[in-house]
Short mmCIF file of C-alpha atoms in Angstrom, two decimals:
data_model
loop_
_atom_site.label_atom_id
_atom_site.label_comp_id
_atom_site.label_asym_id
_atom_site.label_seq_id
_atom_site.Cartn_x
_atom_site.Cartn_y
_atom_site.Cartn_z
CA MET A 9 0.00 0.00 0.00
CA ARG A 10 1.38 3.41 -0.95
CA THR A 11 1.27 6.19 1.63
CA LEU A 12 -1.10 9.01 0.70
CA GLY A 13 -0.27 12.63 1.47
CA LEU A 14 -3.44 14.68 1.99
CA LEU A 15 -3.36 18.45 1.64
CA GLY A 16 -6.52 19.21 3.56
CA GLY A 17 -8.20 21.87 5.64
CA MET A 18 -9.60 23.88 2.71
CA SER A 19 -11.93 23.79 4.56
CA TRP A 20 -11.38 21.20 7.30
CA GLU A 21 -15.15 20.48 7.28
CA SER A 22 -14.81 18.56 4.01
CA THR A 23 -11.46 16.97 4.88
CA VAL A 24 -13.16 14.86 7.56
CA PRO A 25 -15.20 12.94 4.93
CA TYR A 26 -12.00 12.31 2.94
CA TYR A 27 -10.48 10.48 5.91
CA GLN A 28 -13.63 8.39 6.30
CA VAL A 29 -14.02 7.60 2.60
CA ILE A 30 -10.39 6.59 2.11
CA ASN A 31 -10.28 4.33 5.15
CA ARG A 32 -13.63 2.71 4.37
CA ARG A 33 -12.51 2.01 0.82
CA VAL A 34 -9.29 0.38 2.01
CA ALA A 35 -11.26 -1.73 4.50
CA GLU A 36 -13.67 -2.81 1.75
CA ARG A 37 -10.81 -3.72 -0.56
CA LEU A 38 -8.57 -5.54 1.93
CA GLY A 39 -10.97 -6.61 4.68
CA GLY A 40 -10.25 -7.24 8.31
CA LEU A 41 -8.71 -4.39 10.28
CA HIS A 42 -6.96 -2.79 7.32
CA SER A 43 -6.92 1.00 7.08
CA ALA A 44 -5.12 3.55 4.94
CA SER A 45 -1.51 4.60 5.29
CA LEU A 46 -1.77 8.37 5.06
CA LEU A 47 -0.36 11.69 6.22
CA LEU A 48 -2.27 14.97 6.53
CA TRP A 49 -1.02 18.55 6.25
CA SER A 50 -3.64 21.21 6.91
CA PRO A 51 -3.03 24.97 6.58
CA ASP A 52 -4.91 27.85 8.18
CA PHE A 53 -7.75 28.21 5.68
CA ALA A 54 -8.23 31.90 6.47
CA GLU A 55 -4.83 32.57 4.89
CA ILE A 56 -5.67 30.50 1.82
CA GLU A 57 -9.03 32.28 1.42
CA ARG A 58 -7.27 35.65 1.65
CA LEU A 59 -4.97 34.67 -1.21
CA GLN A 60 -7.92 33.43 -3.28
CA ALA A 61 -9.78 36.70 -2.81
CA ALA A 62 -6.65 38.68 -3.70
CA ASP A 63 -6.14 36.65 -6.91
CA ALA A 64 -2.73 35.72 -5.51
CA TRP A 65 -2.68 32.23 -6.98
CA ASP A 66 1.09 32.00 -7.38
CA GLU A 67 1.57 32.75 -3.70
CA ALA A 68 -1.12 30.24 -2.78
CA GLY A 69 0.66 27.68 -4.94
CA ASP A 70 3.88 28.35 -3.05
CA VAL A 71 2.11 27.78 0.30
CA LEU A 72 0.57 24.50 -0.80
CA GLY A 73 3.74 23.41 -2.58
CA ALA A 74 5.67 23.85 0.67
CA GLY A 75 3.04 21.79 2.46
CA ALA A 76 3.27 19.07 -0.17
CA ARG A 77 7.05 19.00 0.20
CA ARG A 78 6.64 18.45 3.94
CA LEU A 79 4.35 15.50 3.25
CA VAL A 80 6.86 13.98 0.85
CA ASP A 81 9.66 14.46 3.36
CA ALA A 82 7.51 12.57 5.87
CA GLY A 83 7.01 9.67 3.47
CA ALA A 84 4.04 10.50 1.20
CA GLU A 85 4.19 8.73 -2.15
CA LEU A 86 1.00 10.08 -3.77
CA LEU A 87 -0.58 13.49 -3.14
CA VAL A 88 -4.28 14.24 -2.72
CA LEU A 89 -5.37 17.90 -2.74
CA CYS A 90 -8.66 17.78 -0.80
CA THR A 91 -10.35 20.70 -2.54
CA ASN A 92 -11.61 21.56 -6.01
CA THR A 93 -10.78 25.27 -6.09
CA MET A 94 -7.13 24.89 -5.17
CA HIS A 95 -6.56 22.58 -8.13
CA ARG A 96 -6.08 25.95 -9.78
CA VAL A 97 -2.47 25.49 -8.57
CA ALA A 98 -2.23 21.69 -8.88
CA ASP A 99 0.66 21.80 -11.35
CA ALA A 100 2.71 24.02 -9.04
CA VAL A 101 2.04 21.75 -6.07
CA GLU A 102 3.04 18.64 -8.00
CA ALA A 103 6.20 20.29 -9.31
CA ALA A 104 7.23 21.49 -5.84
CA ALA A 105 6.70 18.07 -4.29
CA GLY A 106 8.23 15.94 -7.02
CA ARG A 107 5.50 13.33 -6.51
CA PRO A 108 2.36 12.54 -8.53
CA LEU A 109 -0.86 14.33 -7.60
CA LEU A 110 -4.22 12.65 -8.15
CA HIS A 111 -6.30 15.36 -9.83
CA ILE A 112 -9.87 15.70 -8.60
CA ALA A 113 -11.23 16.62 -12.04
CA ASP A 114 -9.69 13.47 -13.54
CA ALA A 115 -11.30 11.23 -10.92
CA THR A 116 -14.62 12.97 -11.54
CA GLY A 117 -14.24 12.80 -15.31
CA GLU A 118 -13.60 9.07 -15.15
CA ARG A 119 -16.79 8.59 -13.13
CA LEU A 120 -18.78 10.64 -15.66
CA ARG A 121 -17.31 8.63 -18.51
CA ALA A 122 -18.40 5.41 -16.79
CA LEU A 123 -21.93 6.86 -16.50
CA GLY A 124 -21.98 7.75 -20.20
CA VAL A 125 -22.55 11.45 -19.47
CA ARG A 126 -21.61 14.05 -22.09
CA ARG A 127 -23.36 17.21 -20.82
CA VAL A 128 -22.73 18.04 -17.17
CA GLY A 129 -23.59 20.87 -14.82
CA LEU A 130 -21.04 22.30 -12.40
CA LEU A 131 -21.63 23.87 -8.99
CA GLY A 132 -18.72 25.16 -6.93
CA THR A 133 -16.98 28.30 -5.80
CA ARG A 134 -17.06 31.23 -8.17
CA PHE A 135 -13.40 30.47 -8.98
CA THR A 136 -14.14 26.90 -10.04
CA MET A 137 -17.24 27.80 -12.05
CA GLU A 138 -15.86 30.88 -13.79
CA GLN A 139 -12.16 30.18 -14.33
CA ALA A 140 -10.95 27.80 -17.03
CA PHE A 141 -8.69 25.42 -15.07
CA TYR A 142 -11.45 22.97 -14.11
CA ARG A 143 -13.95 23.25 -16.96
CA ASP A 144 -11.28 23.07 -19.64
CA ARG A 145 -9.69 19.96 -18.12
CA LEU A 146 -13.03 18.17 -18.19
CA ALA A 147 -13.70 19.32 -21.74
CA GLU A 148 -10.26 18.48 -23.12
CA ARG A 149 -9.62 15.17 -21.36
CA PHE A 150 -13.14 13.76 -21.21
CA GLU A 151 -14.97 15.56 -24.05
CA LEU A 152 -17.55 16.93 -21.64
CA GLU A 153 -19.78 19.91 -22.26
CA VAL A 154 -19.76 21.78 -18.96
CA ARG A 155 -22.57 24.14 -17.97
CA VAL A 156 -22.68 26.50 -14.99
CA PRO A 157 -25.57 28.51 -13.46
CA ASP A 158 -26.23 32.16 -14.24
CA ALA A 159 -24.30 34.92 -12.48
CA GLU A 160 -26.83 35.38 -9.67
CA ALA A 161 -26.87 31.67 -8.85
CA ARG A 162 -23.06 31.49 -9.03
CA GLY A 163 -22.85 34.25 -6.45
CA GLU A 164 -25.34 32.50 -4.19
CA VAL A 165 -23.64 29.09 -4.25
CA HIS A 166 -20.30 30.83 -3.58
CA ARG A 167 -21.85 32.58 -0.57
CA ILE A 168 -23.35 29.35 0.77
CA ILE A 169 -19.97 27.64 0.54
CA TYR A 170 -17.90 30.30 2.30
CA GLU A 171 -20.41 31.75 4.76
CA GLU A 172 -22.13 28.50 5.72
CA LEU A 173 -20.64 25.15 4.71
CA CYS A 174 -17.00 26.05 5.39
CA ARG A 175 -18.17 27.04 8.89
CA GLY A 176 -20.06 23.80 9.46
CA VAL A 177 -23.52 25.35 8.92
CA VAL A 178 -25.93 23.20 6.89
CA ASP A 179 -29.06 25.28 6.35
CA ASP A 180 -32.30 23.79 5.00
CA ALA A 181 -33.21 26.92 3.02
CA SER A 182 -29.78 26.95 1.38
CA ARG A 183 -30.11 23.25 0.58
CA ASP A 184 -33.40 24.00 -1.18
CA ARG A 185 -31.73 26.77 -3.21
CA LEU A 186 -28.95 24.41 -4.24
CA ARG A 187 -31.51 21.79 -5.27
CA ARG A 188 -33.25 24.34 -7.47
CA MET A 189 -29.92 25.17 -9.12
CA VAL A 190 -29.42 21.47 -9.85
CA ASP A 191 -32.88 21.20 -11.36
CA ASP A 192 -32.31 24.34 -13.44
CA LEU A 193 -29.10 22.86 -14.87
CA ALA A 194 -30.97 19.64 -15.62
CA GLY A 195 -33.63 21.68 -17.39
CA GLU A 196 -30.89 23.18 -19.57
CA GLY A 197 -29.73 19.73 -20.66
CA ALA A 198 -27.27 18.61 -17.98
CA GLU A 199 -27.35 14.82 -17.60
CA ALA A 200 -25.60 15.00 -14.22
CA VAL A 201 -24.28 17.74 -11.92
CA ILE A 202 -20.83 17.89 -10.36
CA LEU A 203 -20.71 19.07 -6.76
CA GLY A 204 -17.50 20.83 -7.65
CA CYS A 205 -16.73 22.03 -4.16
CA THR A 206 -15.92 19.38 -1.59
CA GLU A 207 -18.16 21.13 0.97
CA LEU A 208 -21.27 20.79 -1.21
CA GLY A 209 -21.51 17.10 -0.35
CA LEU A 210 -22.19 18.20 3.24
CA SER A 211 -25.51 19.65 2.07
CA LEU A 212 -26.62 17.74 -1.03
CA ARG A 213 -26.92 13.98 -1.49
CA GLU A 214 -26.64 11.85 -4.60
CA HIS A 215 -30.40 11.77 -5.30
CA ASP A 216 -31.29 15.34 -4.29
CA GLY A 217 -31.92 16.45 -7.87
CA GLU A 218 -33.56 15.41 -11.11
CA VAL A 219 -30.21 14.04 -12.34
CA PRO A 220 -27.32 12.24 -10.58
CA LEU A 221 -25.11 14.39 -8.34
CA LEU A 222 -21.40 13.63 -8.18
CA ASP A 223 -19.87 14.25 -4.76
CA THR A 224 -16.29 15.08 -5.68
CA ALA A 225 -14.94 14.52 -2.15
CA ARG A 226 -16.25 10.96 -2.15
CA ILE A 227 -15.17 10.24 -5.73
CA HIS A 228 -11.70 11.69 -5.14
CA GLY A 229 -11.27 9.83 -1.86
CA GLU A 230 -12.26 6.50 -3.41
CA ALA A 231 -9.89 7.09 -6.33
CA ALA A 232 -7.08 7.91 -3.90
CA ALA A 233 -7.61 4.68 -1.95
CA ASP A 234 -7.72 2.67 -5.19
CA ALA A 235 -4.49 4.31 -6.37
CA ALA A 236 -2.80 3.56 -3.05
CA LEU A 237 -3.85 -0.08 -3.38
CA ALA A 238 -3.07 -0.45 -7.07
CA ASP A 239 -0.59 -3.28 -6.45
CA GLU A 240 -2.47 -4.97 -3.60
CA ALA A 241 -4.32 -8.26 -3.92
CA LEU A 242 -8.08 -7.83 -3.78
CA THR A 243 -8.62 -10.49 -1.15
CA GLU A 244 -10.08 -10.23 2.32
CA ASP A 245 -7.74 -10.69 5.24
CA PRO A 246 -8.72 -14.03 6.80
CA GLY A 247 -6.84 -13.43 10.01
CA ALA A 248 -8.74 -10.43 11.32
#
């Protein structure tokens, strides 16, 4: 089993599910008392959010790259960046660490390919919905047509993420607004909707809309566990 290095805490609320998903996947694959070999580095998210708001992506990449290097020095063999938005600097993090990084959009794209989806909606932070780094990767690598909500809805989902979900607040009225956004995207032709912020899975569930919802934290965590176990036998441990 390879040791995973998790760059988490962006926000920490959605890093908790990563730990659960990865360990449960390893237990399902290997059986018995098996759990994941992993390391976690978690920055002060207030500093990361400040850099996001200031459009200081190079500086943010330096911060996360330094964190990734610390994980590698501690023994991490494969990096997992537990956030969608900060994949804006994924290349810089991977280069700084000198280890492979499992990209969240690739894990999500593979799941969409398996579902046979070609037109997909995307909810996330304003950065993820409006900048090209995420949408273009899905389009170029997986031939997906990616749709996002209108400007007013983009502002509202961004607010819900930062003012509520990142603070551990799961509000029923906000959940209803998110569900309406999902249904609106489905009405515009989306065959599935990506919950393209790892916090969104704290509010919405897989069947909360007219089309399938893809929880990127769960998908990414499962892919990370599978990658860590790529060379392991798929047999249950009879001794536990």
